Amino acid sequence: MEEWYEMKRRVVIALKFRIFKNIIKQGFQSMWRNRGMGLASVTSISAVLMILGVVLILILSINNAVLDTKLKFDEIEVFLEDDLSSEVLDSIEDSVKGYPGVISIMFRSKEQALQIMKEDWADEGYLLEGLEENPLPDSYIIKVNDIVLADKLVNNVKALDGIEEVKYYKDVIDKLLIFAGYIQFAGIAIIGILVFVSIFIISNTIKVAVSARRREINIMKYVGATNGYIRGPFIMEGLLFGVIGAIIAIVVVYFGYDYFFNSMNEKLYAIFTFYLVDPKIIFADIAIIFGTIGAGIGALGSMISLKRFLNV
Amino acid sequence: MTNIAKEYRNGVIALYDINIDIHKGEFVFLVGSSGAGKSTLIKLILKEEGITRGKLILDDMDITRVPNRRIPYIRRKVGVVFQDFRLLPNKTVYENVAFAMEIIGARPREIRRRVPTILSMVSLSKKASSFPDQLSGGEQQRVSIARSIVNNPPVLIADEPTGNLDPDTAAEIMRVLMDINNRGTTIIMATHAKEIVNTMKKRVIALENGRMVRDEEKGGYSIEIPNL
């Protein structure tokens, strides 16, 4: 008896497998035979993904710039009163180390500060030679892991003994963070709208394809095809169109951006002082995102437009 | 079928208390003018329309009410041939017939064996790789018949299968149908073709305005008025 059940189970699995194989085969076959209509779907999916790619690269580059700038401005300079005893210096150092978010604290003597200034001034450095006395104070350079914590830290440091002044680039950083926030919000909004629009476009394109084959669906129902069997090839077809569209978009966006990157990156750095995202780094991400979105909207588009036609 | 009645949602009553008992292997003509209810009756058997009242039994199975997802499985028990052939235009003759087997998950080996057999039964072996629009009406109808019987359904429904064909071609289609009937398949054929009904001398069920007006063994298309 058990053997009989086992056998029955195997037969059912074999049957399901054959049906599944048929669905895939027909998906490919009907894709080929409806290639005119398919071209429209593929083109619209590609176009949408390409726009998406441009927006995505823009956002990533700006994010890159923000991160870059954040790193450059994550220092807090604490200027000290003159001639502090080593006990006071130690106590300042200890207190600062105890605050959250502090990565390192480094003492910079007035001589070092002057040296750095000379280097910064480079060719004009000789002007500093004429100074009789070093006007610069001793200082501490504090590095923090998140510039957002800086405000609180600065207030704490100001309260310590022996501090003359605390300097950090609060304004620059505030503005940058607000700007970055806007860009990210706008980017997400644009991507959201694009995905919505593309699902709409694809479902319409496939709706035309499906309604052109209304008869076919009708016949399939009369021959006793289940809804799943009818839906399968269409979804498969939509999925394939999506993937093909995605591959085209990936190739165009990657090589297009690679070309742009190679010819423009240095020039842009000269103007905006930040680098674009390296195409090689984002290639895998773009491929995954495009593939998923392409296949997703292809399949979803088919499903949406098929729903109406299945009630015979 | 017992006391079948059908009332459309818009209040039109298409069939009144029809009682028909069709036996296995019978050949039945369904006659009546347009709008008499022939098509409605066929739609009920195909589960294309729901039944308002009564009971419908097919192949020892009560199919009066079945859930939607069971309908495809019932349709597999009923082969169907239409006046307008309804072939898949982008599939070849062979694929059209094989398609009906593929959807039920038949083994490829079985499909490769069975489809040519069926095609030779309807004398279309040579046209296997043609597309439907390269065929004549009679040939298309034979493809459609081949498709409808490839899965060995116990019942074959033909809705005016000769409606679009000239008399000679129609006769040829009838020979194919007779052949199938002789192999044990029950055939229900709705038709307007007087000559065919009269020459075949099979059971005739006549509908008129949704009522069954006649059920006659070896009948003619209409009640013969004796020659005056």
Coordinates of C-alpha atoms in Angstrom, one line a residue:
Chain A
M1 CA 0.0 0.0 0.0
E2 CA 2.8 2.4 0.9
E3 CA 4.6 1.6 -2.3
W4 CA 1.4 2.4 -4.2
Y5 CA 1.2 5.9 -2.5
E6 CA 4.9 6.5 -3.3
M7 CA 4.3 5.6 -6.9
K8 CA 1.2 7.9 -7.1
R9 CA 3.2 10.7 -5.6
R10 CA 5.9 10.3 -8.1
V11 CA 3.4 10.3 -11.0
V12 CA 1.9 13.6 -9.7
I13 CA 5.3 15.2 -9.4
A14 CA 6.3 14.1 -12.9
L15 CA 3.0 15.5 -14.2
K16 CA 3.5 18.9 -12.4
F17 CA 7.1 19.0 -13.7
R18 CA 5.9 18.4 -17.3
I19 CA 3.3 21.1 -17.0
F20 CA 5.9 23.5 -15.6
K21 CA 8.2 22.7 -18.4
N22 CA 5.5 23.4 -20.9
I23 CA 4.7 26.8 -19.4
I24 CA 8.4 27.8 -19.7
K25 CA 8.6 26.5 -23.2
Q26 CA 5.5 28.4 -24.2
G27 CA 6.7 31.5 -22.5
F28 CA 9.8 31.5 -24.7
Q29 CA 7.9 30.5 -27.8
S30 CA 5.2 33.1 -27.5
M31 CA 7.9 35.7 -26.7
W32 CA 9.5 34.9 -30.0
R33 CA 6.3 34.9 -31.9
N34 CA 5.1 38.2 -30.4
R35 CA 8.4 39.9 -30.8
G36 CA 6.9 43.0 -32.3
M37 CA 4.8 43.7 -29.2
G38 CA 7.7 42.5 -27.1
L39 CA 10.0 45.2 -28.6
A40 CA 7.6 47.8 -27.2
S41 CA 7.7 46.3 -23.8
V42 CA 11.5 45.8 -23.8
T43 CA 12.0 49.4 -25.0
S44 CA 9.8 50.9 -22.3
I45 CA 11.4 48.8 -19.6
S46 CA 14.9 49.7 -20.8
A47 CA 14.0 53.4 -21.0
V48 CA 12.6 53.5 -17.5
L49 CA 15.6 51.7 -16.1
M50 CA 18.0 54.0 -17.9
I51 CA 16.4 57.0 -16.4
L52 CA 16.5 55.2 -13.1
G53 CA 20.2 54.5 -13.5
V54 CA 21.0 58.2 -14.2
V55 CA 19.0 59.2 -11.0
L56 CA 20.7 56.5 -9.0
I57 CA 24.2 57.5 -10.1
L58 CA 23.4 61.1 -9.3
I59 CA 22.2 60.2 -5.8
L60 CA 25.2 57.9 -5.2
S61 CA 27.6 60.6 -6.4
I62 CA 26.1 63.2 -4.2
N63 CA 26.1 60.8 -1.2
N64 CA 29.7 60.2 -2.0
A65 CA 30.4 63.9 -1.9
V66 CA 28.6 64.3 1.3
L67 CA 30.6 61.5 3.0
D68 CA 33.8 62.9 1.6
T69 CA 33.1 66.4 3.0
K70 CA 32.0 65.0 6.3
L71 CA 35.3 63.3 6.6
K72 CA 37.2 66.4 5.8
F73 CA 35.3 68.4 8.4
D74 CA 35.1 66.0 11.2
E75 CA 37.8 67.7 13.2
I76 CA 37.2 70.0 16.1
E77 CA 40.0 72.4 17.1
V78 CA 40.3 73.3 20.7
F79 CA 42.5 76.3 21.3
L80 CA 44.2 76.4 24.7
E81 CA 45.1 79.2 27.0
D82 CA 48.9 79.9 27.1
D83 CA 51.2 78.2 29.5
L84 CA 48.9 75.5 31.0
S85 CA 50.4 73.1 33.5
S86 CA 50.7 69.5 32.4
E87 CA 48.1 68.5 35.0
V88 CA 45.5 70.7 33.4
L89 CA 46.4 69.3 30.0
D90 CA 46.1 65.8 31.2
S91 CA 42.7 66.5 32.7
I92 CA 41.4 68.0 29.5
E93 CA 42.7 65.0 27.5
D94 CA 41.1 62.5 30.0
S95 CA 37.7 64.3 30.0
V96 CA 37.5 64.5 26.2
K97 CA 38.4 60.9 25.8
G98 CA 35.4 60.0 28.0
Y99 CA 32.8 61.8 25.8
P100 CA 30.8 59.7 23.3
G101 CA 31.8 59.7 19.7
V102 CA 35.4 60.7 20.2
I103 CA 37.8 58.7 18.0
S104 CA 41.0 60.4 18.9
I105 CA 42.5 63.5 20.6
M106 CA 45.8 64.9 19.5
F107 CA 47.9 67.6 21.0
R108 CA 49.3 70.1 18.6
S109 CA 51.9 72.6 20.0
K110 CA 52.1 76.1 18.7
E111 CA 55.3 75.3 16.8
Q112 CA 53.6 72.4 15.0
A113 CA 50.7 74.7 14.2
L114 CA 53.0 77.2 12.7
Q115 CA 54.7 74.6 10.6
I116 CA 51.4 73.3 9.3
M117 CA 50.4 76.9 8.4
K118 CA 53.6 77.4 6.5
E119 CA 53.0 74.2 4.5
D120 CA 49.4 75.3 3.8
W121 CA 50.6 78.6 2.5
A122 CA 53.2 76.9 0.5
D123 CA 54.9 79.5 -1.8
E124 CA 53.7 82.3 0.4
G125 CA 55.1 80.5 3.5
Y126 CA 58.1 82.8 3.6
L127 CA 55.8 85.6 4.8
L128 CA 55.6 83.8 8.1
E129 CA 59.4 83.9 8.5
G130 CA 59.2 87.5 9.6
L131 CA 57.2 86.8 12.7
E132 CA 59.1 87.6 15.9
E133 CA 56.9 85.6 18.2
N134 CA 54.6 82.6 17.3
P135 CA 51.1 84.1 17.7
L136 CA 49.4 80.7 17.5
P137 CA 48.1 78.9 20.6
D138 CA 48.6 75.3 21.6
S139 CA 45.6 73.2 20.6
Y140 CA 44.0 69.8 20.7
I141 CA 42.6 68.3 17.5
I142 CA 39.6 66.1 18.3
K143 CA 38.3 63.6 15.8
V144 CA 34.7 62.4 16.1
N145 CA 33.0 59.5 14.3
D146 CA 29.8 61.4 13.7
I147 CA 29.8 65.1 13.1
V148 CA 26.2 65.3 14.4
L149 CA 27.5 64.7 17.9
A150 CA 29.9 67.7 17.6
D151 CA 27.5 70.3 19.1
K152 CA 27.1 68.5 22.4
L153 CA 30.8 67.7 22.6
V154 CA 31.7 71.4 21.9
N155 CA 29.5 72.5 24.7
N156 CA 31.1 70.0 27.1
V157 CA 34.6 71.0 26.1
K158 CA 33.9 74.7 26.4
A159 CA 33.0 74.1 30.1
L160 CA 36.5 72.7 30.9
D161 CA 39.3 74.7 32.5
G162 CA 42.0 76.2 30.3
I163 CA 40.1 76.4 27.0
E164 CA 40.3 79.6 25.1
E165 CA 38.2 78.8 22.1
V166 CA 36.6 75.9 20.2
K167 CA 36.4 76.0 16.5
Y168 CA 34.6 73.7 14.1
Y169 CA 32.8 73.9 10.8
K170 CA 29.3 73.8 12.2
D171 CA 27.6 75.9 9.5
V172 CA 29.2 74.1 6.6
I173 CA 28.2 70.8 8.0
D174 CA 24.7 71.8 8.9
K175 CA 24.1 73.1 5.4
L176 CA 25.6 70.0 3.9
L177 CA 23.5 67.7 5.9
I178 CA 20.3 69.6 5.0
F179 CA 21.3 69.6 1.4
A180 CA 22.1 65.9 1.4
G181 CA 18.7 65.2 3.1
Y182 CA 16.9 67.1 0.3
I183 CA 18.8 65.2 -2.4
Q184 CA 18.1 61.8 -0.9
F185 CA 14.4 62.7 -0.4
A186 CA 14.1 64.0 -4.0
G187 CA 16.0 60.9 -5.3
I188 CA 13.7 58.5 -3.5
A189 CA 10.7 60.4 -4.7
I190 CA 11.9 60.3 -8.3
I191 CA 12.6 56.6 -8.1
G192 CA 9.3 55.9 -6.6
I193 CA 7.4 57.8 -9.3
L194 CA 9.5 56.1 -12.0
V195 CA 8.8 52.7 -10.7
F196 CA 5.1 53.5 -10.5
V197 CA 5.1 54.9 -14.0
S198 CA 7.0 52.0 -15.4
I199 CA 4.6 49.4 -13.9
F200 CA 1.8 51.4 -15.5
I201 CA 3.6 51.5 -18.9
I202 CA 4.5 47.8 -18.8
S203 CA 1.0 46.7 -17.7
N204 CA -0.4 48.7 -20.5
T205 CA 2.0 47.4 -23.1
I206 CA 1.2 43.8 -22.0
K207 CA -2.5 44.6 -21.8
V208 CA -2.3 45.3 -25.5
A209 CA -0.4 42.1 -26.1
V210 CA -2.8 40.2 -24.0
S211 CA -6.0 41.7 -25.6
A212 CA -4.5 40.9 -29.0
R213 CA -4.4 37.3 -27.8
R214 CA -7.8 37.3 -26.2
R215 CA -9.0 34.7 -28.6
E216 CA -6.1 32.5 -27.8
I217 CA -6.9 32.7 -24.0
N218 CA -10.5 32.0 -24.8
I219 CA -9.5 28.9 -26.8
M220 CA -7.2 27.7 -24.0
K221 CA -10.1 27.9 -21.6
Y222 CA -12.3 25.8 -23.9
V223 CA -9.6 23.1 -24.2
G224 CA -9.6 22.9 -20.4
A225 CA -6.5 24.9 -19.5
T226 CA -6.4 26.0 -15.9
N227 CA -6.0 29.7 -15.1
G228 CA -2.5 29.0 -13.8
Y229 CA -1.6 27.3 -17.1
I230 CA -2.9 30.2 -19.1
R231 CA -1.3 32.8 -16.9
G232 CA 2.1 31.0 -16.7
P233 CA 3.4 31.7 -20.2
F234 CA 2.3 35.3 -20.1
I235 CA 4.0 36.0 -16.8
M236 CA 7.0 34.1 -18.1
E237 CA 6.9 36.3 -21.2
G238 CA 6.6 39.5 -19.1
L239 CA 9.5 38.4 -17.0
L240 CA 11.7 37.7 -20.0
F241 CA 10.9 41.0 -21.5
G242 CA 11.7 42.6 -18.2
V243 CA 15.0 40.8 -17.9
I244 CA 16.0 41.6 -21.5
G245 CA 15.1 45.3 -21.0
A246 CA 17.2 45.2 -17.8
I247 CA 20.2 43.7 -19.6
I248 CA 20.0 46.4 -22.3
A249 CA 19.7 49.1 -19.7
I250 CA 22.6 47.7 -17.6
V251 CA 24.8 47.6 -20.7
V252 CA 23.9 51.1 -21.8
V253 CA 24.1 52.7 -18.3
Y254 CA 27.3 51.0 -17.4
F255 CA 29.2 51.8 -20.6
G256 CA 27.7 55.2 -20.9
Y257 CA 28.6 56.1 -17.3
D258 CA 32.0 54.5 -17.6
Y259 CA 32.7 56.8 -20.6
F260 CA 31.4 59.8 -18.8
F261 CA 33.3 58.9 -15.7
N262 CA 36.6 58.5 -17.5
S263 CA 36.3 61.7 -19.5
M264 CA 34.7 64.0 -16.8
N265 CA 35.8 62.8 -13.4
E266 CA 39.0 64.9 -13.1
K267 CA 37.3 67.9 -14.6
L268 CA 34.4 67.7 -12.2
Y269 CA 36.8 67.3 -9.3
A270 CA 38.5 70.5 -10.2
I271 CA 35.2 72.3 -10.0
F272 CA 33.3 70.7 -7.2
T273 CA 36.2 69.1 -5.3
F274 CA 34.6 65.7 -5.1
Y275 CA 34.8 62.5 -7.1
L276 CA 32.0 60.7 -8.9
V277 CA 31.2 57.1 -7.9
D278 CA 33.4 54.6 -9.6
P279 CA 31.4 52.7 -12.2
K280 CA 33.2 49.4 -11.3
I281 CA 32.0 49.7 -7.7
I282 CA 28.4 50.2 -8.6
F283 CA 28.2 47.8 -11.5
A284 CA 27.1 44.8 -9.4
D285 CA 24.5 46.9 -7.5
I286 CA 23.1 48.4 -10.7
A287 CA 22.9 44.9 -12.2
I288 CA 21.0 43.5 -9.3
I289 CA 18.7 46.4 -8.9
F290 CA 17.9 46.6 -12.6
G291 CA 17.5 42.8 -12.9
T292 CA 15.1 42.7 -10.0
I293 CA 13.1 45.7 -11.0
G294 CA 12.9 44.7 -14.7
A295 CA 11.8 41.1 -13.9
G296 CA 9.5 42.4 -11.2
I297 CA 7.7 45.0 -13.3
G298 CA 7.5 42.6 -16.2
A299 CA 5.9 39.9 -14.2
L300 CA 3.7 42.3 -12.2
G301 CA 2.6 44.1 -15.4
S302 CA 1.5 40.8 -16.9
M303 CA -0.4 39.7 -13.8
I304 CA -2.2 43.0 -13.6
S305 CA -3.3 43.0 -17.2
L306 CA -4.2 39.3 -17.3
K307 CA -6.6 39.5 -14.4
R308 CA -9.3 41.0 -16.5
F309 CA -9.1 38.4 -19.2
L310 CA -9.3 35.2 -17.2
N311 CA -13.0 35.3 -16.4
V312 CA -14.5 33.4 -19.4
Chain B
M1 CA -30.0 16.4 -17.5
T2 CA -33.0 16.9 -15.4
N3 CA -35.3 19.9 -15.3
I4 CA -32.6 22.2 -16.6
A5 CA -33.7 25.8 -16.5
K6 CA -31.6 28.9 -17.2
E7 CA -32.5 32.4 -16.5
Y8 CA -30.0 35.1 -17.4
R9 CA -29.3 37.8 -14.9
N10 CA -31.0 40.4 -17.0
G11 CA -34.3 38.4 -16.6
V12 CA -34.3 36.7 -20.0
I13 CA -35.3 33.2 -19.6
A14 CA -33.4 31.1 -22.1
L15 CA -34.4 27.6 -21.2
Y16 CA -37.5 26.1 -19.5
D17 CA -37.4 22.8 -17.7
I18 CA -35.5 20.8 -20.2
N19 CA -35.2 17.1 -19.6
I20 CA -32.8 15.2 -21.7
D21 CA -31.1 11.9 -21.0
I22 CA -28.3 11.2 -23.5
H23 CA -26.7 7.8 -23.3
K24 CA -23.1 6.8 -23.8
G25 CA -22.2 6.5 -27.5
E26 CA -25.3 8.3 -28.8
F27 CA -25.3 10.8 -31.6
V28 CA -27.8 13.6 -31.0
F29 CA -28.8 16.5 -33.1
L30 CA -29.9 19.6 -31.4
V31 CA -32.0 21.6 -33.7
G32 CA -34.1 24.8 -33.6
S33 CA -34.0 28.3 -35.0
S34 CA -31.6 30.9 -33.8
G35 CA -32.4 32.0 -30.2
A36 CA -34.2 28.7 -29.4
G37 CA -31.7 27.9 -26.7
K38 CA -29.3 25.5 -28.4
S39 CA -26.2 27.6 -27.6
T40 CA -27.4 28.2 -24.1
L41 CA -27.7 24.5 -23.5
I42 CA -24.2 24.0 -24.8
K43 CA -22.9 26.8 -22.6
L44 CA -24.4 25.0 -19.6
I45 CA -22.7 21.8 -20.4
L46 CA -19.4 23.6 -20.9
K47 CA -19.9 25.4 -17.6
E48 CA -19.6 28.7 -19.3
E49 CA -22.9 29.7 -17.8
G50 CA -24.2 28.7 -14.4
I51 CA -27.4 26.7 -14.1
T52 CA -30.4 28.5 -12.5
R53 CA -32.4 25.4 -11.6
G54 CA -32.2 21.7 -12.2
K55 CA -29.5 19.1 -12.3
L56 CA -26.8 18.4 -14.8
I57 CA -25.0 15.1 -14.7
L58 CA -22.0 14.3 -17.0
D59 CA -20.3 11.0 -17.1
D60 CA -21.8 9.9 -13.7
M61 CA -20.7 13.1 -12.1
D62 CA -23.0 15.9 -10.9
I63 CA -21.7 19.1 -12.4
T64 CA -24.6 21.3 -11.6
R65 CA -22.5 23.3 -9.2
V66 CA -18.8 23.2 -9.3
P67 CA -16.2 25.6 -8.0
N68 CA -14.5 27.7 -10.6
R69 CA -11.2 26.0 -10.2
R70 CA -12.7 22.6 -11.1
I71 CA -14.2 23.9 -14.4
P72 CA -11.1 23.3 -16.4
Y73 CA -11.1 19.6 -15.4
I74 CA -14.7 19.3 -16.5
R75 CA -14.0 20.9 -19.8
R76 CA -11.4 18.2 -20.4
K77 CA -14.2 15.6 -20.4
V78 CA -16.0 17.5 -23.1
G79 CA -14.4 18.0 -26.4
V80 CA -15.9 21.0 -28.3
V81 CA -15.9 22.1 -31.9
F82 CA -17.2 25.5 -33.0
Q83 CA -18.5 26.9 -36.2
D84 CA -15.6 29.3 -36.4
F85 CA -12.9 26.6 -35.7
R86 CA -11.1 28.6 -33.0
L87 CA -7.6 27.4 -33.7
L88 CA -4.6 29.1 -32.2
P89 CA -3.4 31.2 -35.2
N90 CA 0.3 31.2 -34.3
K91 CA 0.6 27.5 -33.7
T92 CA 0.9 24.9 -36.4
V93 CA -1.7 22.2 -36.9
Y94 CA 0.5 19.7 -35.0
E95 CA 1.0 22.2 -32.1
N96 CA -2.7 23.1 -32.0
V97 CA -3.5 19.4 -31.4
A98 CA -0.5 18.7 -29.2
F99 CA -1.5 21.8 -27.1
A100 CA -4.6 20.1 -25.8
M101 CA -2.5 17.3 -24.6
E102 CA 0.2 19.5 -23.1
I103 CA -2.2 21.4 -20.9
I104 CA -3.2 18.2 -19.1
G105 CA 0.5 17.3 -18.7
A106 CA 0.7 14.3 -21.0
R107 CA 4.0 12.7 -21.6
P108 CA 6.0 14.0 -24.5
R109 CA 6.4 10.5 -25.8
E110 CA 2.6 10.0 -25.6
I111 CA 2.0 13.3 -27.4
R112 CA 4.4 12.4 -30.2
R113 CA 2.6 9.1 -30.7
R114 CA -1.0 10.2 -30.3
V115 CA -1.0 13.5 -32.3
P116 CA 0.0 11.9 -35.6
T117 CA -2.5 9.1 -35.1
I118 CA -5.3 11.6 -34.6
L119 CA -4.2 13.7 -37.5
S120 CA -4.2 10.7 -39.8
M121 CA -7.7 9.9 -38.5
V122 CA -8.9 13.3 -39.9
S123 CA -6.6 12.9 -43.0
L124 CA -4.4 15.8 -42.2
S125 CA -1.0 14.1 -41.7
K126 CA 0.4 16.1 -44.6
K127 CA -0.6 19.4 -43.2
A128 CA 0.9 18.9 -39.8
S129 CA 3.4 21.8 -40.0
S130 CA 1.0 24.3 -41.7
F131 CA -0.5 27.2 -39.9
P132 CA -4.3 27.5 -39.7
D133 CA -4.5 30.4 -42.1
Q134 CA -2.8 28.2 -44.8
L135 CA -5.7 25.7 -44.6
S136 CA -9.2 25.6 -46.2
G137 CA -12.2 25.8 -43.9
G138 CA -12.8 22.1 -44.0
E139 CA -9.3 21.4 -43.1
Q140 CA -9.4 23.9 -40.2
Q141 CA -12.5 22.3 -38.9
R142 CA -10.8 18.9 -39.0
V143 CA -7.9 20.2 -37.0
S144 CA -10.4 21.6 -34.5
I145 CA -12.1 18.1 -34.3
A146 CA -8.7 16.5 -33.9
R147 CA -7.9 18.8 -31.1
S148 CA -11.2 18.2 -29.4
I149 CA -10.8 14.4 -29.3
V150 CA -7.1 14.0 -28.8
N151 CA -7.6 13.5 -25.0
N152 CA -10.4 10.9 -25.6
P153 CA -13.2 12.9 -24.0
P154 CA -16.4 10.8 -23.4
V155 CA -18.5 13.6 -24.9
L156 CA -18.0 15.7 -28.0
I157 CA -20.0 18.8 -28.5
A158 CA -20.2 20.4 -31.9
D159 CA -21.8 23.8 -32.2
E160 CA -22.8 24.1 -35.9
P161 CA -19.6 22.5 -37.1
T162 CA -20.7 22.7 -40.7
G163 CA -22.1 26.2 -40.5
N164 CA -19.2 27.9 -42.4
L165 CA -18.7 25.1 -44.9
D166 CA -20.0 24.1 -48.4
P167 CA -22.1 21.0 -48.6
D168 CA -19.4 18.7 -49.9
T169 CA -17.0 19.8 -47.1
A170 CA -19.8 19.5 -44.6
A171 CA -20.4 15.9 -45.7
E172 CA -16.7 15.2 -45.2
I173 CA -16.9 16.6 -41.7
M174 CA -19.9 14.5 -40.9
R175 CA -18.1 11.4 -42.0
V176 CA -15.3 12.3 -39.6
L177 CA -17.8 12.8 -36.8
M178 CA -19.5 9.5 -37.5
D179 CA -16.2 7.8 -37.4
I180 CA -15.5 9.3 -34.0
N181 CA -19.0 8.3 -32.8
N182 CA -18.5 4.8 -34.0
R183 CA -15.4 4.6 -31.7
G184 CA -17.7 5.2 -28.8
T185 CA -17.7 9.0 -28.2
T186 CA -21.0 10.6 -27.4
I187 CA -21.7 13.4 -29.9
I188 CA -24.1 16.3 -29.4
M189 CA -24.3 18.4 -32.5
A190 CA -26.2 21.7 -32.7
T191 CA -27.1 22.5 -36.3
H192 CA -29.2 24.3 -38.8
A193 CA -28.3 22.0 -41.6
K194 CA -31.6 20.3 -42.6
E195 CA -30.1 18.0 -45.2
I196 CA -27.6 16.6 -42.8
V197 CA -30.1 15.9 -40.1
N198 CA -32.5 14.3 -42.5
T199 CA -29.9 12.0 -44.2
M200 CA -28.3 10.9 -40.9
K201 CA -31.4 9.5 -39.3
K202 CA -30.2 10.0 -35.7
R203 CA -31.8 11.1 -32.5
V204 CA -33.2 14.7 -32.9
I205 CA -33.9 17.1 -30.0
A206 CA -35.7 20.2 -31.1
L207 CA -35.8 23.4 -29.0
E208 CA -38.2 26.3 -29.5
N209 CA -38.2 29.4 -27.5
G210 CA -36.3 27.7 -24.7
R211 CA -38.7 24.7 -24.5
M212 CA -38.0 21.2 -25.8
V213 CA -40.7 20.5 -28.4
R214 CA -39.5 17.2 -29.7
D215 CA -37.2 14.3 -28.9
E216 CA -37.3 11.7 -31.6
E217 CA -35.2 8.7 -32.4
K218 CA -34.1 8.6 -36.0
G219 CA -35.8 11.9 -36.7
G220 CA -35.7 14.5 -39.3
Y221 CA -35.0 18.2 -39.1
S222 CA -38.7 19.1 -38.9
I223 CA -41.8 17.1 -38.6
E224 CA -42.4 15.7 -42.1
I225 CA -45.6 16.8 -43.6
P226 CA -46.8 13.9 -45.8
N227 CA -46.7 14.6 -49.4
L228 CA -49.9 16.0 -50.5

